[in-house]
Amino acid sequence: MMAAPGRAEAFPSRDHDHGHCIADALLRAEEICARKGARLTRIRRSVLAFVWESHAPVGAYGILERLNAEGGRSAPITVYRALDFLMSCGLVHRLASLNAYTGCGVPGQPHGAHFLICTDCGAAAELHDPEIDRAILRGAEEAGFSVKAPVVEVQGQCPGCREGAAG
């Protein structure tokens, strides 16, 4: 069972080293792809690394710009195919309200996608609270509804932006 992240875990400090996040995400991706018999190609690997460069969700065209800045001439479909692959492997989530993507904090583990999204700095934190899943499933069952994708996106202000506004 996944525990709900604490404040520091949910929204890392602004001086947080994303290199560690990227390295962990790539290592987990390689392990998951190997278990599934799938290939983590150079493009897919680059796209995943770009998604993990910060804790703010990134759009497909932002990823495309980064790919092309490295000397390539990729087309949008290349990025969308890579993102579809990464989502199918549970490595990234799509945030519909932002039309953007964020890395999955617990890839390879079944869970609902619940996010806190800061409207000031753009950071997004994935929640891991089984109570949210249970509440959604209970409410859906009472309504006779079959849940396919329990995604919740909550917009507000992260601790860093709240402290900045208060100070």
Short mmCIF file of N, CA and C in Angstrom, two decimals:
data_model
loop_
_atom_site.label_atom_id
_atom_site.label_comp_id
_atom_site.label_asym_id
_atom_site.label_seq_id
_atom_site.Cartn_x
_atom_site.Cartn_y
_atom_site.Cartn_z
N MET A 1 0.84 -1.18 0.00
CA MET A 1 0.00 0.00 0.00
C MET A 1 0.88 1.24 0.00
N MET A 2 0.51 2.21 -0.82
CA MET A 2 1.31 3.44 -0.93
C MET A 2 0.83 4.46 0.09
N ALA A 3 1.75 5.09 0.75
CA ALA A 3 1.41 6.12 1.72
C ALA A 3 1.33 7.46 1.02
N ALA A 4 0.54 8.33 1.58
CA ALA A 4 0.46 9.69 1.05
C ALA A 4 1.79 10.37 1.30
N PRO A 5 2.31 11.10 0.30
CA PRO A 5 3.61 11.75 0.49
C PRO A 5 3.51 12.89 1.49
N GLY A 6 4.61 13.10 2.20
CA GLY A 6 4.68 14.25 3.09
C GLY A 6 4.93 15.50 2.28
N ARG A 7 4.92 16.65 2.92
CA ARG A 7 5.08 17.93 2.23
C ARG A 7 6.38 18.00 1.45
N ALA A 8 7.49 17.61 2.06
CA ALA A 8 8.79 17.69 1.39
C ALA A 8 8.85 16.74 0.20
N GLU A 9 8.22 15.60 0.36
CA GLU A 9 8.23 14.59 -0.70
C GLU A 9 7.36 15.04 -1.88
N ALA A 10 6.21 15.63 -1.61
CA ALA A 10 5.28 16.01 -2.66
C ALA A 10 5.81 17.15 -3.53
N PHE A 11 6.31 18.19 -2.90
CA PHE A 11 6.83 19.35 -3.63
C PHE A 11 8.27 19.60 -3.20
N PRO A 12 9.24 19.07 -3.96
CA PRO A 12 10.65 19.28 -3.62
C PRO A 12 11.01 20.76 -3.60
N SER A 13 12.05 21.09 -2.88
CA SER A 13 12.48 22.48 -2.81
C SER A 13 12.92 22.97 -4.19
N ARG A 14 12.94 24.27 -4.37
CA ARG A 14 13.28 24.84 -5.67
C ARG A 14 14.72 24.56 -6.07
N ASP A 15 15.60 24.33 -5.10
CA ASP A 15 17.00 24.03 -5.42
C ASP A 15 17.26 22.52 -5.50
N HIS A 16 16.21 21.76 -5.58
CA HIS A 16 16.25 20.30 -5.69
C HIS A 16 17.05 19.86 -6.91
N ASP A 17 17.86 18.83 -6.77
CA ASP A 17 18.66 18.29 -7.87
C ASP A 17 17.83 17.30 -8.67
N HIS A 18 17.39 17.71 -9.86
CA HIS A 18 16.56 16.85 -10.70
C HIS A 18 17.37 15.73 -11.35
N GLY A 19 18.68 15.85 -11.34
CA GLY A 19 19.52 14.81 -11.91
C GLY A 19 19.25 13.46 -11.28
N HIS A 20 19.05 13.47 -9.96
CA HIS A 20 18.74 12.23 -9.25
C HIS A 20 17.39 11.68 -9.70
N CYS A 21 16.40 12.55 -9.86
CA CYS A 21 15.06 12.13 -10.32
C CYS A 21 15.15 11.52 -11.71
N ILE A 22 15.90 12.16 -12.59
CA ILE A 22 16.04 11.67 -13.97
C ILE A 22 16.72 10.30 -13.97
N ALA A 23 17.81 10.19 -13.24
CA ALA A 23 18.55 8.91 -13.20
C ALA A 23 17.66 7.79 -12.66
N ASP A 24 16.92 8.05 -11.58
CA ASP A 24 16.01 7.04 -11.01
C ASP A 24 14.92 6.66 -12.01
N ALA A 25 14.33 7.67 -12.66
CA ALA A 25 13.25 7.41 -13.62
C ALA A 25 13.75 6.56 -14.79
N LEU A 26 14.94 6.85 -15.28
CA LEU A 26 15.48 6.08 -16.40
C LEU A 26 15.80 4.65 -15.98
N LEU A 27 16.34 4.49 -14.79
CA LEU A 27 16.65 3.14 -14.29
C LEU A 27 15.36 2.32 -14.14
N ARG A 28 14.34 2.92 -13.53
CA ARG A 28 13.07 2.21 -13.36
C ARG A 28 12.44 1.90 -14.72
N ALA A 29 12.56 2.83 -15.67
CA ALA A 29 12.00 2.62 -17.02
C ALA A 29 12.67 1.43 -17.69
N GLU A 30 13.98 1.35 -17.57
CA GLU A 30 14.70 0.22 -18.18
C GLU A 30 14.25 -1.10 -17.57
N GLU A 31 14.07 -1.12 -16.25
CA GLU A 31 13.63 -2.34 -15.57
C GLU A 31 12.22 -2.74 -16.00
N ILE A 32 11.32 -1.77 -16.06
CA ILE A 32 9.94 -2.04 -16.45
C ILE A 32 9.87 -2.50 -17.90
N CYS A 33 10.58 -1.83 -18.78
CA CYS A 33 10.59 -2.22 -20.20
C CYS A 33 11.16 -3.61 -20.37
N ALA A 34 12.22 -3.93 -19.64
CA ALA A 34 12.82 -5.27 -19.73
C ALA A 34 11.81 -6.33 -19.29
N ARG A 35 11.08 -6.08 -18.21
CA ARG A 35 10.06 -7.03 -17.73
C ARG A 35 8.95 -7.23 -18.76
N LYS A 36 8.61 -6.15 -19.47
CA LYS A 36 7.52 -6.21 -20.46
C LYS A 36 8.00 -6.66 -21.82
N GLY A 37 9.30 -6.79 -21.99
CA GLY A 37 9.84 -7.14 -23.30
C GLY A 37 9.71 -6.00 -24.29
N ALA A 38 9.72 -4.78 -23.79
CA ALA A 38 9.58 -3.58 -24.63
C ALA A 38 10.93 -2.88 -24.72
N ARG A 39 11.10 -2.09 -25.77
CA ARG A 39 12.37 -1.38 -25.97
C ARG A 39 12.26 0.07 -25.53
N LEU A 40 13.20 0.49 -24.71
CA LEU A 40 13.31 1.90 -24.34
C LEU A 40 14.31 2.51 -25.32
N THR A 41 13.79 2.96 -26.46
CA THR A 41 14.65 3.50 -27.52
C THR A 41 15.29 4.81 -27.09
N ARG A 42 16.22 5.28 -27.89
CA ARG A 42 16.89 6.55 -27.59
C ARG A 42 15.88 7.69 -27.50
N ILE A 43 14.92 7.75 -28.40
CA ILE A 43 13.91 8.81 -28.39
C ILE A 43 13.04 8.70 -27.15
N ARG A 44 12.57 7.51 -26.84
CA ARG A 44 11.72 7.31 -25.66
C ARG A 44 12.48 7.68 -24.40
N ARG A 45 13.74 7.30 -24.35
CA ARG A 45 14.59 7.62 -23.20
C ARG A 45 14.76 9.14 -23.06
N SER A 46 15.00 9.82 -24.18
CA SER A 46 15.15 11.28 -24.15
C SER A 46 13.86 11.96 -23.72
N VAL A 47 12.74 11.50 -24.25
CA VAL A 47 11.45 12.09 -23.88
C VAL A 47 11.21 11.92 -22.39
N LEU A 48 11.47 10.74 -21.86
CA LEU A 48 11.29 10.52 -20.43
C LEU A 48 12.20 11.42 -19.61
N ALA A 49 13.43 11.57 -20.02
CA ALA A 49 14.36 12.46 -19.31
C ALA A 49 13.86 13.90 -19.33
N PHE A 50 13.32 14.36 -20.46
CA PHE A 50 12.80 15.73 -20.55
C PHE A 50 11.60 15.92 -19.62
N VAL A 51 10.76 14.90 -19.53
CA VAL A 51 9.59 14.98 -18.64
C VAL A 51 10.05 15.13 -17.19
N TRP A 52 11.16 14.48 -16.83
CA TRP A 52 11.64 14.51 -15.45
C TRP A 52 12.59 15.68 -15.15
N GLU A 53 12.84 16.56 -16.10
CA GLU A 53 13.79 17.65 -15.86
C GLU A 53 13.34 18.60 -14.77
N SER A 54 12.06 18.68 -14.53
CA SER A 54 11.55 19.51 -13.44
C SER A 54 10.29 18.84 -12.92
N HIS A 55 9.72 19.38 -11.88
CA HIS A 55 8.48 18.81 -11.35
C HIS A 55 7.28 19.56 -11.89
N ALA A 56 7.50 20.37 -12.92
CA ALA A 56 6.40 21.03 -13.61
C ALA A 56 6.08 20.21 -14.85
N PRO A 57 4.82 19.95 -15.10
CA PRO A 57 4.45 19.19 -16.30
C PRO A 57 4.95 19.90 -17.56
N VAL A 58 5.23 19.12 -18.59
CA VAL A 58 5.76 19.66 -19.84
C VAL A 58 4.87 19.20 -20.99
N GLY A 59 4.64 20.11 -21.92
CA GLY A 59 3.84 19.78 -23.09
C GLY A 59 4.65 19.08 -24.16
N ALA A 60 3.95 18.42 -25.07
CA ALA A 60 4.60 17.68 -26.14
C ALA A 60 5.47 18.59 -27.01
N TYR A 61 5.01 19.81 -27.28
CA TYR A 61 5.80 20.70 -28.13
C TYR A 61 7.03 21.22 -27.40
N GLY A 62 6.96 21.35 -26.08
CA GLY A 62 8.15 21.68 -25.31
C GLY A 62 9.19 20.58 -25.40
N ILE A 63 8.71 19.33 -25.36
CA ILE A 63 9.61 18.19 -25.51
C ILE A 63 10.20 18.18 -26.91
N LEU A 64 9.38 18.45 -27.90
CA LEU A 64 9.84 18.48 -29.29
C LEU A 64 10.95 19.52 -29.47
N GLU A 65 10.77 20.70 -28.88
CA GLU A 65 11.81 21.74 -28.96
C GLU A 65 13.12 21.25 -28.36
N ARG A 66 13.04 20.57 -27.21
CA ARG A 66 14.24 20.05 -26.56
C ARG A 66 14.93 18.99 -27.43
N LEU A 67 14.14 18.10 -28.03
CA LEU A 67 14.71 17.08 -28.91
C LEU A 67 15.42 17.72 -30.09
N ASN A 68 14.77 18.71 -30.70
CA ASN A 68 15.35 19.35 -31.87
C ASN A 68 16.54 20.23 -31.51
N ALA A 69 16.59 20.74 -30.29
CA ALA A 69 17.72 21.54 -29.84
C ALA A 69 18.99 20.70 -29.73
N GLU A 70 18.80 19.39 -29.58
CA GLU A 70 19.94 18.48 -29.48
C GLU A 70 20.47 18.08 -30.86
N GLY A 71 19.96 18.73 -31.90
CA GLY A 71 20.47 18.47 -33.23
C GLY A 71 19.60 17.59 -34.09
N GLY A 72 18.51 17.11 -33.55
CA GLY A 72 17.62 16.25 -34.33
C GLY A 72 16.60 17.06 -35.10
N ARG A 73 15.84 16.40 -35.91
CA ARG A 73 14.74 17.02 -36.64
C ARG A 73 13.53 16.13 -36.47
N SER A 74 13.06 16.01 -35.25
CA SER A 74 11.93 15.15 -34.95
C SER A 74 10.62 15.85 -35.30
N ALA A 75 9.63 15.05 -35.62
CA ALA A 75 8.28 15.55 -35.91
C ALA A 75 7.41 15.38 -34.67
N PRO A 76 6.34 16.15 -34.56
CA PRO A 76 5.45 16.01 -33.39
C PRO A 76 4.97 14.57 -33.17
N ILE A 77 4.68 13.84 -34.25
CA ILE A 77 4.19 12.47 -34.10
C ILE A 77 5.21 11.59 -33.38
N THR A 78 6.49 11.88 -33.55
CA THR A 78 7.54 11.12 -32.87
C THR A 78 7.42 11.27 -31.36
N VAL A 79 7.18 12.51 -30.93
CA VAL A 79 7.04 12.78 -29.50
C VAL A 79 5.76 12.15 -28.97
N TYR A 80 4.66 12.30 -29.69
CA TYR A 80 3.39 11.73 -29.23
C TYR A 80 3.46 10.20 -29.15
N ARG A 81 4.13 9.57 -30.10
CA ARG A 81 4.28 8.10 -30.04
C ARG A 81 5.11 7.70 -28.82
N ALA A 82 6.18 8.44 -28.56
CA ALA A 82 7.02 8.14 -27.39
C ALA A 82 6.21 8.33 -26.11
N LEU A 83 5.44 9.42 -26.03
CA LEU A 83 4.62 9.66 -24.84
C LEU A 83 3.56 8.57 -24.67
N ASP A 84 2.93 8.15 -25.77
CA ASP A 84 1.95 7.06 -25.69
C ASP A 84 2.59 5.79 -25.16
N PHE A 85 3.78 5.48 -25.64
CA PHE A 85 4.51 4.30 -25.16
C PHE A 85 4.79 4.43 -23.66
N LEU A 86 5.31 5.59 -23.25
CA LEU A 86 5.66 5.80 -21.84
C LEU A 86 4.41 5.73 -20.95
N MET A 87 3.28 6.24 -21.44
CA MET A 87 2.03 6.13 -20.67
C MET A 87 1.58 4.68 -20.58
N SER A 88 1.69 3.94 -21.69
CA SER A 88 1.26 2.54 -21.68
C SER A 88 2.10 1.69 -20.72
N CYS A 89 3.32 2.11 -20.48
CA CYS A 89 4.19 1.42 -19.52
C CYS A 89 4.04 1.95 -18.10
N GLY A 90 3.18 2.95 -17.92
CA GLY A 90 2.97 3.52 -16.59
C GLY A 90 4.11 4.40 -16.12
N LEU A 91 4.88 4.97 -17.04
CA LEU A 91 6.04 5.78 -16.67
C LEU A 91 5.74 7.27 -16.62
N VAL A 92 4.71 7.71 -17.32
CA VAL A 92 4.29 9.11 -17.29
C VAL A 92 2.77 9.17 -17.21
N HIS A 93 2.28 10.32 -16.76
CA HIS A 93 0.84 10.61 -16.71
C HIS A 93 0.58 11.84 -17.56
N ARG A 94 -0.60 11.88 -18.14
CA ARG A 94 -1.03 13.08 -18.87
C ARG A 94 -1.98 13.86 -17.97
N LEU A 95 -1.70 15.15 -17.84
CA LEU A 95 -2.57 16.05 -17.09
C LEU A 95 -3.45 16.77 -18.10
N ALA A 96 -4.70 16.37 -18.16
CA ALA A 96 -5.62 16.88 -19.18
C ALA A 96 -5.83 18.39 -19.06
N SER A 97 -5.92 18.89 -17.83
CA SER A 97 -6.20 20.32 -17.65
C SER A 97 -5.08 21.19 -18.20
N LEU A 98 -3.87 20.65 -18.29
CA LEU A 98 -2.72 21.41 -18.78
C LEU A 98 -2.26 20.94 -20.16
N ASN A 99 -2.85 19.84 -20.64
CA ASN A 99 -2.39 19.21 -21.87
C ASN A 99 -0.87 19.03 -21.81
N ALA A 100 -0.44 18.41 -20.71
CA ALA A 100 0.98 18.25 -20.44
C ALA A 100 1.21 16.91 -19.75
N TYR A 101 2.47 16.57 -19.59
CA TYR A 101 2.86 15.27 -19.07
C TYR A 101 3.79 15.44 -17.87
N THR A 102 3.69 14.47 -16.96
CA THR A 102 4.55 14.46 -15.78
C THR A 102 4.98 13.02 -15.51
N GLY A 103 6.13 12.87 -14.91
CA GLY A 103 6.64 11.53 -14.61
C GLY A 103 5.83 10.88 -13.51
N CYS A 104 5.70 9.56 -13.59
CA CYS A 104 5.00 8.80 -12.56
C CYS A 104 5.97 8.49 -11.43
N GLY A 105 5.56 8.80 -10.23
CA GLY A 105 6.40 8.58 -9.06
C GLY A 105 6.48 7.13 -8.63
N VAL A 106 5.52 6.31 -9.03
CA VAL A 106 5.50 4.90 -8.64
C VAL A 106 5.18 4.03 -9.86
N PRO A 107 6.06 4.05 -10.87
CA PRO A 107 5.79 3.25 -12.06
C PRO A 107 5.78 1.76 -11.73
N GLY A 108 4.96 1.05 -12.46
CA GLY A 108 4.90 -0.39 -12.26
C GLY A 108 3.97 -0.81 -11.15
N GLN A 109 3.37 0.14 -10.45
CA GLN A 109 2.42 -0.17 -9.38
C GLN A 109 1.05 0.38 -9.78
N PRO A 110 0.02 -0.45 -9.76
CA PRO A 110 -1.31 0.06 -10.11
C PRO A 110 -1.75 1.12 -9.10
N HIS A 111 -2.24 2.22 -9.61
CA HIS A 111 -2.72 3.30 -8.73
C HIS A 111 -3.51 4.31 -9.55
N GLY A 112 -4.35 5.05 -8.86
CA GLY A 112 -5.06 6.14 -9.51
C GLY A 112 -4.10 7.29 -9.73
N ALA A 113 -4.46 8.18 -10.62
CA ALA A 113 -3.61 9.34 -10.91
C ALA A 113 -4.25 10.57 -10.27
N HIS A 114 -3.68 11.00 -9.15
CA HIS A 114 -4.23 12.14 -8.41
C HIS A 114 -3.12 13.18 -8.25
N PHE A 115 -3.43 14.41 -8.66
CA PHE A 115 -2.39 15.43 -8.71
C PHE A 115 -2.80 16.72 -8.04
N LEU A 116 -1.83 17.34 -7.39
CA LEU A 116 -1.94 18.71 -6.89
C LEU A 116 -1.11 19.55 -7.85
N ILE A 117 -1.71 20.58 -8.44
CA ILE A 117 -1.03 21.38 -9.45
C ILE A 117 -1.00 22.83 -8.98
N CYS A 118 0.21 23.38 -8.85
CA CYS A 118 0.37 24.77 -8.40
C CYS A 118 0.09 25.72 -9.57
N THR A 119 -0.85 26.60 -9.37
CA THR A 119 -1.20 27.56 -10.42
C THR A 119 -0.19 28.70 -10.51
N ASP A 120 0.70 28.82 -9.51
CA ASP A 120 1.71 29.89 -9.54
C ASP A 120 2.98 29.44 -10.27
N CYS A 121 3.60 28.36 -9.79
CA CYS A 121 4.89 27.93 -10.36
C CYS A 121 4.76 26.79 -11.36
N GLY A 122 3.60 26.14 -11.40
CA GLY A 122 3.39 25.06 -12.35
C GLY A 122 3.81 23.69 -11.86
N ALA A 123 4.36 23.58 -10.65
CA ALA A 123 4.77 22.27 -10.13
C ALA A 123 3.55 21.37 -9.95
N ALA A 124 3.76 20.09 -10.12
CA ALA A 124 2.69 19.12 -9.92
C ALA A 124 3.20 18.01 -9.01
N ALA A 125 2.38 17.61 -8.06
CA ALA A 125 2.73 16.53 -7.15
C ALA A 125 1.70 15.42 -7.29
N GLU A 126 2.19 14.21 -7.44
CA GLU A 126 1.31 13.05 -7.53
C GLU A 126 1.03 12.55 -6.12
N LEU A 127 -0.25 12.38 -5.82
CA LEU A 127 -0.65 11.86 -4.52
C LEU A 127 -0.76 10.35 -4.59
N HIS A 128 -0.44 9.70 -3.49
CA HIS A 128 -0.56 8.25 -3.39
C HIS A 128 -1.38 7.95 -2.15
N ASP A 129 -2.68 8.10 -2.29
CA ASP A 129 -3.57 7.92 -1.15
C ASP A 129 -4.69 6.95 -1.54
N PRO A 130 -4.64 5.72 -1.04
CA PRO A 130 -5.66 4.74 -1.41
C PRO A 130 -7.07 5.17 -1.01
N GLU A 131 -7.18 6.08 -0.05
CA GLU A 131 -8.51 6.57 0.35
C GLU A 131 -9.18 7.31 -0.81
N ILE A 132 -8.39 8.02 -1.62
CA ILE A 132 -8.95 8.73 -2.78
C ILE A 132 -9.51 7.70 -3.75
N ASP A 133 -8.73 6.66 -4.04
CA ASP A 133 -9.19 5.60 -4.94
C ASP A 133 -10.48 4.97 -4.43
N ARG A 134 -10.49 4.65 -3.14
CA ARG A 134 -11.69 4.01 -2.56
C ARG A 134 -12.90 4.93 -2.66
N ALA A 135 -12.72 6.21 -2.39
CA ALA A 135 -13.85 7.16 -2.46
C ALA A 135 -14.38 7.25 -3.89
N ILE A 136 -13.49 7.31 -4.85
CA ILE A 136 -13.92 7.39 -6.26
C ILE A 136 -14.69 6.12 -6.64
N LEU A 137 -14.13 4.96 -6.31
CA LEU A 137 -14.78 3.70 -6.66
C LEU A 137 -16.12 3.53 -5.95
N ARG A 138 -16.19 3.94 -4.68
CA ARG A 138 -17.43 3.85 -3.92
C ARG A 138 -18.50 4.74 -4.56
N GLY A 139 -18.14 5.98 -4.86
CA GLY A 139 -19.10 6.90 -5.47
C GLY A 139 -19.54 6.43 -6.85
N ALA A 140 -18.59 5.91 -7.62
CA ALA A 140 -18.93 5.41 -8.95
C ALA A 140 -19.86 4.20 -8.86
N GLU A 141 -19.57 3.30 -7.92
CA GLU A 141 -20.41 2.12 -7.76
C GLU A 141 -21.83 2.52 -7.39
N GLU A 142 -21.97 3.49 -6.47
CA GLU A 142 -23.29 3.96 -6.07
C GLU A 142 -24.06 4.57 -7.25
N ALA A 143 -23.31 5.13 -8.21
CA ALA A 143 -23.93 5.74 -9.38
C ALA A 143 -24.09 4.76 -10.53
N GLY A 144 -23.64 3.50 -10.32
CA GLY A 144 -23.72 2.51 -11.39
C GLY A 144 -22.72 2.78 -12.50
N PHE A 145 -21.63 3.42 -12.16
CA PHE A 145 -20.63 3.86 -13.14
C PHE A 145 -19.42 2.95 -13.09
N SER A 146 -18.87 2.63 -14.24
CA SER A 146 -17.66 1.81 -14.33
C SER A 146 -16.46 2.72 -14.58
N VAL A 147 -15.52 2.77 -13.64
CA VAL A 147 -14.36 3.65 -13.72
C VAL A 147 -13.29 3.02 -14.61
N LYS A 148 -12.80 3.80 -15.57
CA LYS A 148 -11.70 3.34 -16.42
C LYS A 148 -10.41 4.06 -16.09
N ALA A 149 -10.48 5.34 -15.79
CA ALA A 149 -9.28 6.13 -15.51
C ALA A 149 -9.58 7.10 -14.37
N PRO A 150 -9.25 6.71 -13.13
CA PRO A 150 -9.53 7.59 -12.00
C PRO A 150 -8.49 8.70 -11.85
N VAL A 151 -8.64 9.75 -12.66
CA VAL A 151 -7.70 10.86 -12.65
C VAL A 151 -8.34 12.04 -11.93
N VAL A 152 -7.60 12.61 -10.98
CA VAL A 152 -8.07 13.78 -10.25
C VAL A 152 -6.98 14.84 -10.34
N GLU A 153 -7.35 16.03 -10.75
CA GLU A 153 -6.40 17.14 -10.84
C GLU A 153 -6.94 18.29 -9.99
N VAL A 154 -6.18 18.65 -8.97
CA VAL A 154 -6.57 19.71 -8.04
C VAL A 154 -5.61 20.87 -8.20
N GLN A 155 -6.14 22.04 -8.49
CA GLN A 155 -5.29 23.21 -8.67
C GLN A 155 -5.31 24.07 -7.41
N GLY A 156 -4.16 24.65 -7.10
CA GLY A 156 -4.03 25.47 -5.92
C GLY A 156 -2.63 26.06 -5.85
N GLN A 157 -2.12 26.19 -4.64
CA GLN A 157 -0.82 26.82 -4.43
C GLN A 157 0.07 25.90 -3.60
N CYS A 158 1.28 25.63 -4.12
CA CYS A 158 2.21 24.74 -3.44
C CYS A 158 2.79 25.43 -2.20
N PRO A 159 3.42 24.65 -1.30
CA PRO A 159 3.98 25.24 -0.09
C PRO A 159 5.01 26.36 -0.36
N GLY A 160 5.87 26.16 -1.36
CA GLY A 160 6.88 27.18 -1.68
C GLY A 160 6.24 28.50 -2.12
N CYS A 161 5.23 28.42 -2.95
CA CYS A 161 4.56 29.65 -3.43
C CYS A 161 3.74 30.27 -2.31
N ARG A 162 3.14 29.45 -1.47
CA ARG A 162 2.37 29.98 -0.32
C ARG A 162 3.30 30.74 0.62
N GLU A 163 4.48 30.17 0.89
CA GLU A 163 5.45 30.82 1.78
C GLU A 163 5.97 32.10 1.15
N GLY A 164 6.21 32.07 -0.16
CA GLY A 164 6.68 33.25 -0.87
C GLY A 164 5.65 34.37 -0.85
N ALA A 165 4.38 34.01 -0.97
CA ALA A 165 3.31 35.01 -0.96
C ALA A 165 3.12 35.58 0.44
N ALA A 166 3.35 34.75 1.45
CA ALA A 166 3.17 35.19 2.83
C ALA A 166 4.35 36.04 3.31
N GLY A 167 5.54 35.81 2.70
CA GLY A 167 6.75 36.49 3.20
C GLY A 167 7.02 37.74 2.54
#
